[in-house]
Amino acid sequence: QSALTQPASVSGSPGQSITISCTGTTSDVGTYNLVSWYQQHPGKAPKLIIYEVNKRPSGISNRFSGSKSGNTASLTISGLQAEDEADYYCCSCAGSATLPYWVFGGGTKLTVL
Amino acid sequence: QAQLMQSGAEMKKPGASVKVSCKASRYTFTNYALQWVRQAPGQRLEWMGWINTDNGNTKYSQKFQGRVTITRDTSASTVYMELSSLRSEDTAIYYCARRQGLDGFDPWGQGTLVTVSS
């Protein structure tokens, strides 16, 4: 049950696009289309922004999008805004389908320059 | 809108146990699984386990197996997470979160700070 691998930090200027990768294994990201992404501002609880690889919850901007290829999932944020500066975590379902477990990534700090 | 309300901050000595509660409201409790996630100061999110609130089945992270117990009281729409044999490394904010269907944790509780110190 190892953590998924994310870059420690990414940065971009307002208006630009950035992509955060999330690499797992054939036991998690590679098997399930159940990858979610969370945004966390300092001192706040995490907030769901993407689920089932590429679905957005109601109220989440379409500037956030998700995708997956093989064992790697990705989160893209387009049209960067200052309020996007936060930590981002990926999460994947893993293990058996009858009683699965979940695993988070190490987190990526996004800096908006 | 669904809501999860957690119990207050706890301070414990090494070797003790802590039990954190998570009360659900504004939705049908037994229709959604509940997860527990913790975050040590300055560290990543760490999945601890989940409970099927309908039948009480649980699954725990290997890291916490044997030390964590998740239970539920359907009459009170409340889930509990008990962590035993506490050590300083267990100092963290503990969150409960509802799993919406197959995937996605939403909403989250406000978090409960557990401090382990002698």
PDB file of C-alpha atoms in Angstrom:
ATOM      1  CA  GLN A   1       0.000   0.000   0.000  1.00  0.00           C
ATOM      2  CA  SER A   2       2.582   2.571  -1.125  1.00  0.00           C
ATOM      3  CA  ALA A   3       1.677   6.197  -1.726  1.00  0.00           C
ATOM      4  CA  LEU A   4       1.065   7.346  -5.279  1.00  0.00           C
ATOM      5  CA  THR A   5       3.858   9.477  -6.738  1.00  0.00           C
ATOM      6  CA  GLN A   6       3.269  13.166  -7.400  1.00  0.00           C
ATOM      7  CA  PRO A   7       5.752  15.981  -8.063  1.00  0.00           C
ATOM      8  CA  ALA A   8       6.454  17.908  -4.889  1.00  0.00           C
ATOM      9  CA  SER A   9       5.780  21.257  -6.513  1.00  0.00           C
ATOM     10  CA  VAL A  10       4.646  22.916  -9.720  1.00  0.00           C
ATOM     11  CA  SER A  11       4.248  26.562 -10.622  1.00  0.00           C
ATOM     12  CA  GLY A  12       2.685  28.703 -13.294  1.00  0.00           C
ATOM     13  CA  SER A  13       1.705  32.265 -14.074  1.00  0.00           C
ATOM     14  CA  PRO A  14      -1.859  33.554 -14.075  1.00  0.00           C
ATOM     15  CA  GLY A  15      -3.678  32.492 -17.238  1.00  0.00           C
ATOM     16  CA  GLN A  16      -1.321  29.607 -17.959  1.00  0.00           C
ATOM     17  CA  SER A  17      -2.094  25.889 -17.726  1.00  0.00           C
ATOM     18  CA  ILE A  18      -0.341  23.364 -15.530  1.00  0.00           C
ATOM     19  CA  THR A  19      -0.537  19.597 -15.231  1.00  0.00           C
ATOM     20  CA  ILE A  20       0.108  17.496 -12.138  1.00  0.00           C
ATOM     21  CA  SER A  21       0.907  13.836 -12.623  1.00  0.00           C
ATOM     22  CA  CYS A  22       0.039  10.981 -10.292  1.00  0.00           C
ATOM     23  CA  THR A  23       1.783   7.678 -10.871  1.00  0.00           C
ATOM     24  CA  GLY A  24       0.629   4.435  -9.328  1.00  0.00           C
ATOM     25  CA  THR A  25       0.781   0.776 -10.223  1.00  0.00           C
ATOM     26  CA  THR A  26      -1.279  -1.935 -11.861  1.00  0.00           C
ATOM     27  CA  SER A  27      -2.836  -2.543  -8.440  1.00  0.00           C
ATOM     28  CA  ASP A  28      -4.415   0.895  -8.197  1.00  0.00           C
ATOM     29  CA  VAL A  29      -4.404   3.612 -10.902  1.00  0.00           C
ATOM     30  CA  GLY A  30      -3.805   1.064 -13.641  1.00  0.00           C
ATOM     31  CA  THR A  31      -6.764  -1.109 -12.671  1.00  0.00           C
ATOM     32  CA  TYR A  32      -9.491   1.239 -11.525  1.00  0.00           C
ATOM     33  CA  ASN A  33     -11.040   4.288 -13.168  1.00  0.00           C
ATOM     34  CA  LEU A  34     -11.556   5.524  -9.640  1.00  0.00           C
ATOM     35  CA  VAL A  35      -9.019   8.318  -9.329  1.00  0.00           C
ATOM     36  CA  SER A  36      -9.988  11.468  -7.503  1.00  0.00           C
ATOM     37  CA  TRP A  37      -8.256  14.775  -6.885  1.00  0.00           C
ATOM     38  CA  TYR A  38      -8.451  17.100  -3.898  1.00  0.00           C
ATOM     39  CA  GLN A  39      -7.536  20.728  -3.401  1.00  0.00           C
ATOM     40  CA  GLN A  40      -6.401  21.799   0.055  1.00  0.00           C
ATOM     41  CA  HIS A  41      -5.777  25.358   1.162  1.00  0.00           C
ATOM     42  CA  PRO A  42      -3.737  25.945   4.336  1.00  0.00           C
ATOM     43  CA  GLY A  43      -5.678  25.167   7.477  1.00  0.00           C
ATOM     44  CA  LYS A  44      -8.675  23.849   5.552  1.00  0.00           C
ATOM     45  CA  ALA A  45     -10.154  20.420   4.921  1.00  0.00           C
ATOM     46  CA  PRO A  46      -9.532  18.921   1.479  1.00  0.00           C
ATOM     47  CA  LYS A  47     -12.077  19.647  -1.254  1.00  0.00           C
ATOM     48  CA  LEU A  48     -13.056  17.188  -3.980  1.00  0.00           C
ATOM     49  CA  ILE A  49     -12.417  18.616  -7.449  1.00  0.00           C
ATOM     50  CA  ILE A  50     -12.297  15.524  -9.702  1.00  0.00           C
ATOM     51  CA  TYR A  51     -13.650  11.986  -9.258  1.00  0.00           C
ATOM     52  CA  GLU A  52     -13.770   8.860 -11.417  1.00  0.00           C
ATOM     53  CA  VAL A  53     -10.726  10.169 -13.319  1.00  0.00           C
ATOM     54  CA  ASN A  54     -12.428  13.030 -15.164  1.00  0.00           C
ATOM     55  CA  LYS A  55     -15.763  13.973 -13.568  1.00  0.00           C
ATOM     56  CA  ARG A  56     -16.287  17.292 -11.832  1.00  0.00           C
ATOM     57  CA  PRO A  57     -18.600  17.708  -8.843  1.00  0.00           C
ATOM     58  CA  SER A  58     -21.277  20.327  -9.074  1.00  0.00           C
ATOM     59  CA  GLY A  59     -19.827  23.787  -8.549  1.00  0.00           C
ATOM     60  CA  ILE A  60     -16.274  22.958  -9.597  1.00  0.00           C
ATOM     61  CA  SER A  61     -14.917  25.126 -12.391  1.00  0.00           C
ATOM     62  CA  ASN A  62     -14.396  23.537 -15.815  1.00  0.00           C
ATOM     63  CA  ARG A  63     -10.841  24.895 -15.617  1.00  0.00           C
ATOM     64  CA  PHE A  64     -10.109  21.683 -13.721  1.00  0.00           C
ATOM     65  CA  SER A  65      -9.884  18.495 -15.771  1.00  0.00           C
ATOM     66  CA  GLY A  66      -8.590  14.979 -15.213  1.00  0.00           C
ATOM     67  CA  SER A  67      -7.311  12.155 -17.370  1.00  0.00           C
ATOM     68  CA  LYS A  68      -5.552   8.818 -17.105  1.00  0.00           C
ATOM     69  CA  SER A  69      -3.208   6.737 -19.197  1.00  0.00           C
ATOM     70  CA  GLY A  70      -1.989   3.391 -17.944  1.00  0.00           C
ATOM     71  CA  ASN A  71      -0.704   3.744 -14.403  1.00  0.00           C
ATOM     72  CA  THR A  72      -0.579   7.541 -14.472  1.00  0.00           C
ATOM     73  CA  ALA A  73      -3.402   9.987 -13.834  1.00  0.00           C
ATOM     74  CA  SER A  74      -3.176  13.706 -14.455  1.00  0.00           C
ATOM     75  CA  LEU A  75      -4.873  16.873 -13.253  1.00  0.00           C
ATOM     76  CA  THR A  76      -4.812  19.900 -15.542  1.00  0.00           C
ATOM     77  CA  ILE A  77      -5.699  23.383 -14.380  1.00  0.00           C
ATOM     78  CA  SER A  78      -6.181  25.865 -17.176  1.00  0.00           C
ATOM     79  CA  GLY A  79      -6.400  29.643 -16.928  1.00  0.00           C
ATOM     80  CA  LEU A  80      -4.520  29.684 -13.622  1.00  0.00           C
ATOM     81  CA  GLN A  81      -5.849  32.049 -11.009  1.00  0.00           C
ATOM     82  CA  ALA A  82      -4.313  33.230  -7.757  1.00  0.00           C
ATOM     83  CA  GLU A  83      -6.904  31.286  -5.753  1.00  0.00           C
ATOM     84  CA  ASP A  84      -5.701  28.036  -7.316  1.00  0.00           C
ATOM     85  CA  GLU A  85      -2.559  28.240  -5.188  1.00  0.00           C
ATOM     86  CA  ALA A  86      -2.948  25.254  -2.863  1.00  0.00           C
ATOM     87  CA  ASP A  87      -1.856  21.677  -2.263  1.00  0.00           C
ATOM     88  CA  TYR A  88      -3.296  19.024  -4.580  1.00  0.00           C
ATOM     89  CA  TYR A  89      -3.641  15.337  -3.794  1.00  0.00           C
ATOM     90  CA  CYS A  90      -4.570  12.438  -6.024  1.00  0.00           C
ATOM     91  CA  CYS A  91      -6.249   9.347  -4.628  1.00  0.00           C
ATOM     92  CA  SER A  92      -6.940   5.959  -6.148  1.00  0.00           C
ATOM     93  CA  CYS A  93      -9.017   2.941  -5.299  1.00  0.00           C
ATOM     94  CA  ALA A  94      -6.905  -0.198  -4.963  1.00  0.00           C
ATOM     95  CA  GLY A  95      -7.025  -3.835  -3.964  1.00  0.00           C
ATOM     96  CA  SER A  96      -9.981  -6.166  -4.355  1.00  0.00           C
ATOM     97  CA  ALA A  97     -13.260  -5.027  -5.852  1.00  0.00           C
ATOM     98  CA  THR A  98     -15.276  -6.515  -2.989  1.00  0.00           C
ATOM     99  CA  LEU A  99     -13.439  -4.735  -0.194  1.00  0.00           C
ATOM    100  CA  PRO A 100     -11.099  -2.158  -1.719  1.00  0.00           C
ATOM    101  CA  TYR A 101      -8.828   0.308  -0.021  1.00  0.00           C
ATOM    102  CA  TRP A 102      -7.682   3.750  -1.056  1.00  0.00           C
ATOM    103  CA  VAL A 103      -4.269   5.338  -1.378  1.00  0.00           C
ATOM    104  CA  PHE A 104      -3.296   8.995  -1.625  1.00  0.00           C
ATOM    105  CA  GLY A 105      -0.435  10.635  -3.429  1.00  0.00           C
ATOM    106  CA  GLY A 106       2.296  12.572  -1.688  1.00  0.00           C
ATOM    107  CA  GLY A 107       0.720  15.897  -2.619  1.00  0.00           C
ATOM    108  CA  THR A 108       1.823  18.701  -4.944  1.00  0.00           C
ATOM    109  CA  LYS A 109       2.185  22.321  -3.936  1.00  0.00           C
ATOM    110  CA  LEU A 110       0.982  24.643  -6.684  1.00  0.00           C
ATOM    111  CA  THR A 111       2.460  28.125  -6.697  1.00  0.00           C
ATOM    112  CA  VAL A 112       0.868  30.807  -8.855  1.00  0.00           C
ATOM    113  CA  LEU A 113       3.663  33.205  -9.725  1.00  0.00           C
TER     114      LEU A 113
ATOM    115  CA  GLN B   1     -26.449  19.660   1.846  1.00  0.00           C
ATOM    116  CA  ALA B   2     -24.776  16.702   3.519  1.00  0.00           C
ATOM    117  CA  GLN B   3     -22.728  17.549   6.579  1.00  0.00           C
ATOM    118  CA  LEU B   4     -20.238  15.765   8.812  1.00  0.00           C
ATOM    119  CA  MET B   5     -19.524  17.094  12.295  1.00  0.00           C
ATOM    120  CA  GLN B   6     -16.565  15.718  14.241  1.00  0.00           C
ATOM    121  CA  SER B   7     -15.787  15.686  17.947  1.00  0.00           C
ATOM    122  CA  GLY B   8     -13.368  18.139  19.498  1.00  0.00           C
ATOM    123  CA  ALA B   9      -9.605  18.179  19.877  1.00  0.00           C
ATOM    124  CA  GLU B  10      -7.964  15.569  22.081  1.00  0.00           C
ATOM    125  CA  MET B  11      -4.693  15.438  23.977  1.00  0.00           C
ATOM    126  CA  LYS B  12      -3.418  11.989  24.883  1.00  0.00           C
ATOM    127  CA  LYS B  13      -0.343  10.413  26.441  1.00  0.00           C
ATOM    128  CA  PRO B  14       1.725   7.807  24.598  1.00  0.00           C
ATOM    129  CA  GLY B  15       0.215   4.350  24.925  1.00  0.00           C
ATOM    130  CA  ALA B  16      -3.338   5.621  25.380  1.00  0.00           C
ATOM    131  CA  SER B  17      -6.258   5.319  22.986  1.00  0.00           C
ATOM    132  CA  VAL B  18      -8.411   7.961  21.351  1.00  0.00           C
ATOM    133  CA  LYS B  19     -11.920   7.715  19.952  1.00  0.00           C
ATOM    134  CA  VAL B  20     -13.098  10.343  17.471  1.00  0.00           C
ATOM    135  CA  SER B  21     -16.712  10.644  16.386  1.00  0.00           C
ATOM    136  CA  CYS B  22     -18.220  11.829  13.114  1.00  0.00           C
ATOM    137  CA  LYS B  23     -21.923  12.652  13.043  1.00  0.00           C
ATOM    138  CA  ALA B  24     -23.669  12.724   9.686  1.00  0.00           C
ATOM    139  CA  SER B  25     -26.682  14.855   8.874  1.00  0.00           C
ATOM    140  CA  ARG B  26     -28.893  15.920   5.965  1.00  0.00           C
ATOM    141  CA  TYR B  27     -28.668  12.630   4.100  1.00  0.00           C
ATOM    142  CA  THR B  28     -29.545   8.957   4.565  1.00  0.00           C
ATOM    143  CA  PHE B  29     -26.681   7.670   6.721  1.00  0.00           C
ATOM    144  CA  THR B  30     -26.690   4.060   5.541  1.00  0.00           C
ATOM    145  CA  ASN B  31     -26.575   4.946   1.842  1.00  0.00           C
ATOM    146  CA  TYR B  32     -22.925   6.038   1.868  1.00  0.00           C
ATOM    147  CA  ALA B  33     -19.649   4.619   3.130  1.00  0.00           C
ATOM    148  CA  LEU B  34     -17.497   6.731   5.433  1.00  0.00           C
ATOM    149  CA  GLN B  35     -13.735   6.969   5.301  1.00  0.00           C
ATOM    150  CA  TRP B  36     -11.114   8.161   7.804  1.00  0.00           C
ATOM    151  CA  VAL B  37      -8.086  10.100   6.617  1.00  0.00           C
ATOM    152  CA  ARG B  38      -5.370  11.696   8.707  1.00  0.00           C
ATOM    153  CA  GLN B  39      -2.796  14.404   8.120  1.00  0.00           C
ATOM    154  CA  ALA B  40       0.240  14.878  10.334  1.00  0.00           C
ATOM    155  CA  PRO B  41       1.593  18.449  10.598  1.00  0.00           C
ATOM    156  CA  GLY B  42       3.022  19.494   7.233  1.00  0.00           C
ATOM    157  CA  GLN B  43       2.518  16.011   5.818  1.00  0.00           C
ATOM    158  CA  ARG B  44       0.402  14.354   3.151  1.00  0.00           C
ATOM    159  CA  LEU B  45      -3.092  12.923   3.469  1.00  0.00           C
ATOM    160  CA  GLU B  46      -3.061   9.328   4.674  1.00  0.00           C
ATOM    161  CA  TRP B  47      -5.983   6.943   4.209  1.00  0.00           C
ATOM    162  CA  MET B  48      -6.775   4.934   7.346  1.00  0.00           C
ATOM    163  CA  GLY B  49      -9.869   2.889   6.615  1.00  0.00           C
ATOM    164  CA  TRP B  50     -13.544   2.830   5.773  1.00  0.00           C
ATOM    165  CA  ILE B  51     -16.822   1.421   6.969  1.00  0.00           C
ATOM    166  CA  ASN B  52     -19.885   0.276   5.090  1.00  0.00           C
ATOM    167  CA  THR B  53     -22.459   2.107   7.185  1.00  0.00           C
ATOM    168  CA  ASP B  54     -25.190  -0.293   6.086  1.00  0.00           C
ATOM    169  CA  ASN B  55     -23.688  -3.624   7.129  1.00  0.00           C
ATOM    170  CA  GLY B  56     -20.781  -2.482   9.298  1.00  0.00           C
ATOM    171  CA  ASN B  57     -18.058  -4.124   7.170  1.00  0.00           C
ATOM    172  CA  THR B  58     -14.698  -2.425   7.486  1.00  0.00           C
ATOM    173  CA  LYS B  59     -11.375  -2.264   5.658  1.00  0.00           C
ATOM    174  CA  TYR B  60      -8.225  -0.815   7.198  1.00  0.00           C
ATOM    175  CA  SER B  61      -4.901   0.354   5.849  1.00  0.00           C
ATOM    176  CA  GLN B  62      -2.171  -2.199   6.507  1.00  0.00           C
ATOM    177  CA  LYS B  63      -0.266   0.537   8.323  1.00  0.00           C
ATOM    178  CA  PHE B  64      -2.946   0.813  11.010  1.00  0.00           C
ATOM    179  CA  GLN B  65      -4.193  -2.776  11.043  1.00  0.00           C
ATOM    180  CA  GLY B  66      -4.464  -3.958  14.623  1.00  0.00           C
ATOM    181  CA  ARG B  67      -4.477  -0.442  16.068  1.00  0.00           C
ATOM    182  CA  VAL B  68      -7.536   1.115  14.433  1.00  0.00           C
ATOM    183  CA  THR B  69     -11.198   0.231  14.841  1.00  0.00           C
ATOM    184  CA  ILE B  70     -14.009   1.919  12.939  1.00  0.00           C
ATOM    185  CA  THR B  71     -17.572   1.408  14.133  1.00  0.00           C
ATOM    186  CA  ARG B  72     -20.935   2.971  13.528  1.00  0.00           C
ATOM    187  CA  ASP B  73     -24.163   3.668  15.393  1.00  0.00           C
ATOM    188  CA  THR B  74     -26.922   3.824  12.811  1.00  0.00           C
ATOM    189  CA  SER B  75     -29.455   5.135  15.337  1.00  0.00           C
ATOM    190  CA  ALA B  76     -27.233   8.157  15.905  1.00  0.00           C
ATOM    191  CA  SER B  77     -25.961   8.493  12.305  1.00  0.00           C
ATOM    192  CA  THR B  78     -22.475   8.489  13.780  1.00  0.00           C
ATOM    193  CA  VAL B  79     -19.216   6.763  12.892  1.00  0.00           C
ATOM    194  CA  TYR B  80     -16.359   6.319  15.359  1.00  0.00           C
ATOM    195  CA  MET B  81     -12.653   5.842  14.798  1.00  0.00           C
ATOM    196  CA  GLU B  82     -10.605   4.478  17.688  1.00  0.00           C
ATOM    197  CA  LEU B  83      -6.802   4.411  17.499  1.00  0.00           C
ATOM    198  CA  SER B  84      -4.895   2.581  20.217  1.00  0.00           C
ATOM    199  CA  SER B  85      -1.284   2.401  21.425  1.00  0.00           C
ATOM    200  CA  LEU B  86      -0.800   6.038  20.528  1.00  0.00           C
ATOM    201  CA  ARG B  87       2.689   7.393  19.873  1.00  0.00           C
ATOM    202  CA  SER B  88       3.958  10.871  19.124  1.00  0.00           C
ATOM    203  CA  GLU B  89       3.878  10.142  15.377  1.00  0.00           C
ATOM    204  CA  ASP B  90       0.079   9.823  15.614  1.00  0.00           C
ATOM    205  CA  THR B  91      -0.202  13.543  16.294  1.00  0.00           C
ATOM    206  CA  ALA B  92      -2.340  14.669  13.374  1.00  0.00           C
ATOM    207  CA  ILE B  93      -5.647  16.052  12.197  1.00  0.00           C
ATOM    208  CA  TYR B  94      -8.101  13.219  11.690  1.00  0.00           C
ATOM    209  CA  TYR B  95     -10.826  13.673   9.083  1.00  0.00           C
ATOM    210  CA  CYS B  96     -13.922  11.691   8.264  1.00  0.00           C
ATOM    211  CA  ALA B  97     -15.266  11.916   4.733  1.00  0.00           C
ATOM    212  CA  ARG B  98     -18.254  10.465   2.942  1.00  0.00           C
ATOM    213  CA  ARG B  99     -17.592   8.416  -0.159  1.00  0.00           C
ATOM    214  CA  GLN B 100     -20.048   9.418  -2.830  1.00  0.00           C
ATOM    215  CA  GLY B 101     -20.943   6.215  -4.614  1.00  0.00           C
ATOM    216  CA  LEU B 102     -17.931   4.446  -6.069  1.00  0.00           C
ATOM    217  CA  ASP B 103     -15.462   7.293  -5.850  1.00  0.00           C
ATOM    218  CA  GLY B 104     -14.798  10.710  -4.458  1.00  0.00           C
ATOM    219  CA  PHE B 105     -14.771  11.774  -0.823  1.00  0.00           C
ATOM    220  CA  ASP B 106     -17.278  14.565  -0.250  1.00  0.00           C
ATOM    221  CA  PRO B 107     -18.082  16.173   2.084  1.00  0.00           C
ATOM    222  CA  TRP B 108     -15.348  16.136   4.706  1.00  0.00           C
ATOM    223  CA  GLY B 109     -15.684  16.739   8.401  1.00  0.00           C
ATOM    224  CA  GLN B 110     -13.962  19.766   9.884  1.00  0.00           C
ATOM    225  CA  GLY B 111     -11.140  17.634  11.266  1.00  0.00           C
ATOM    226  CA  THR B 112     -10.154  16.668  14.806  1.00  0.00           C
ATOM    227  CA  LEU B 113      -6.682  17.472  16.115  1.00  0.00           C
ATOM    228  CA  VAL B 114      -5.235  14.653  18.177  1.00  0.00           C
ATOM    229  CA  THR B 115      -2.043  15.518  20.027  1.00  0.00           C
ATOM    230  CA  VAL B 116       0.047  12.751  21.567  1.00  0.00           C
ATOM    231  CA  SER B 117       2.550  14.012  24.103  1.00  0.00           C
ATOM    232  CA  SER B 118       3.930  12.984  27.444  1.00  0.00           C
TER     233      SER B 118
END
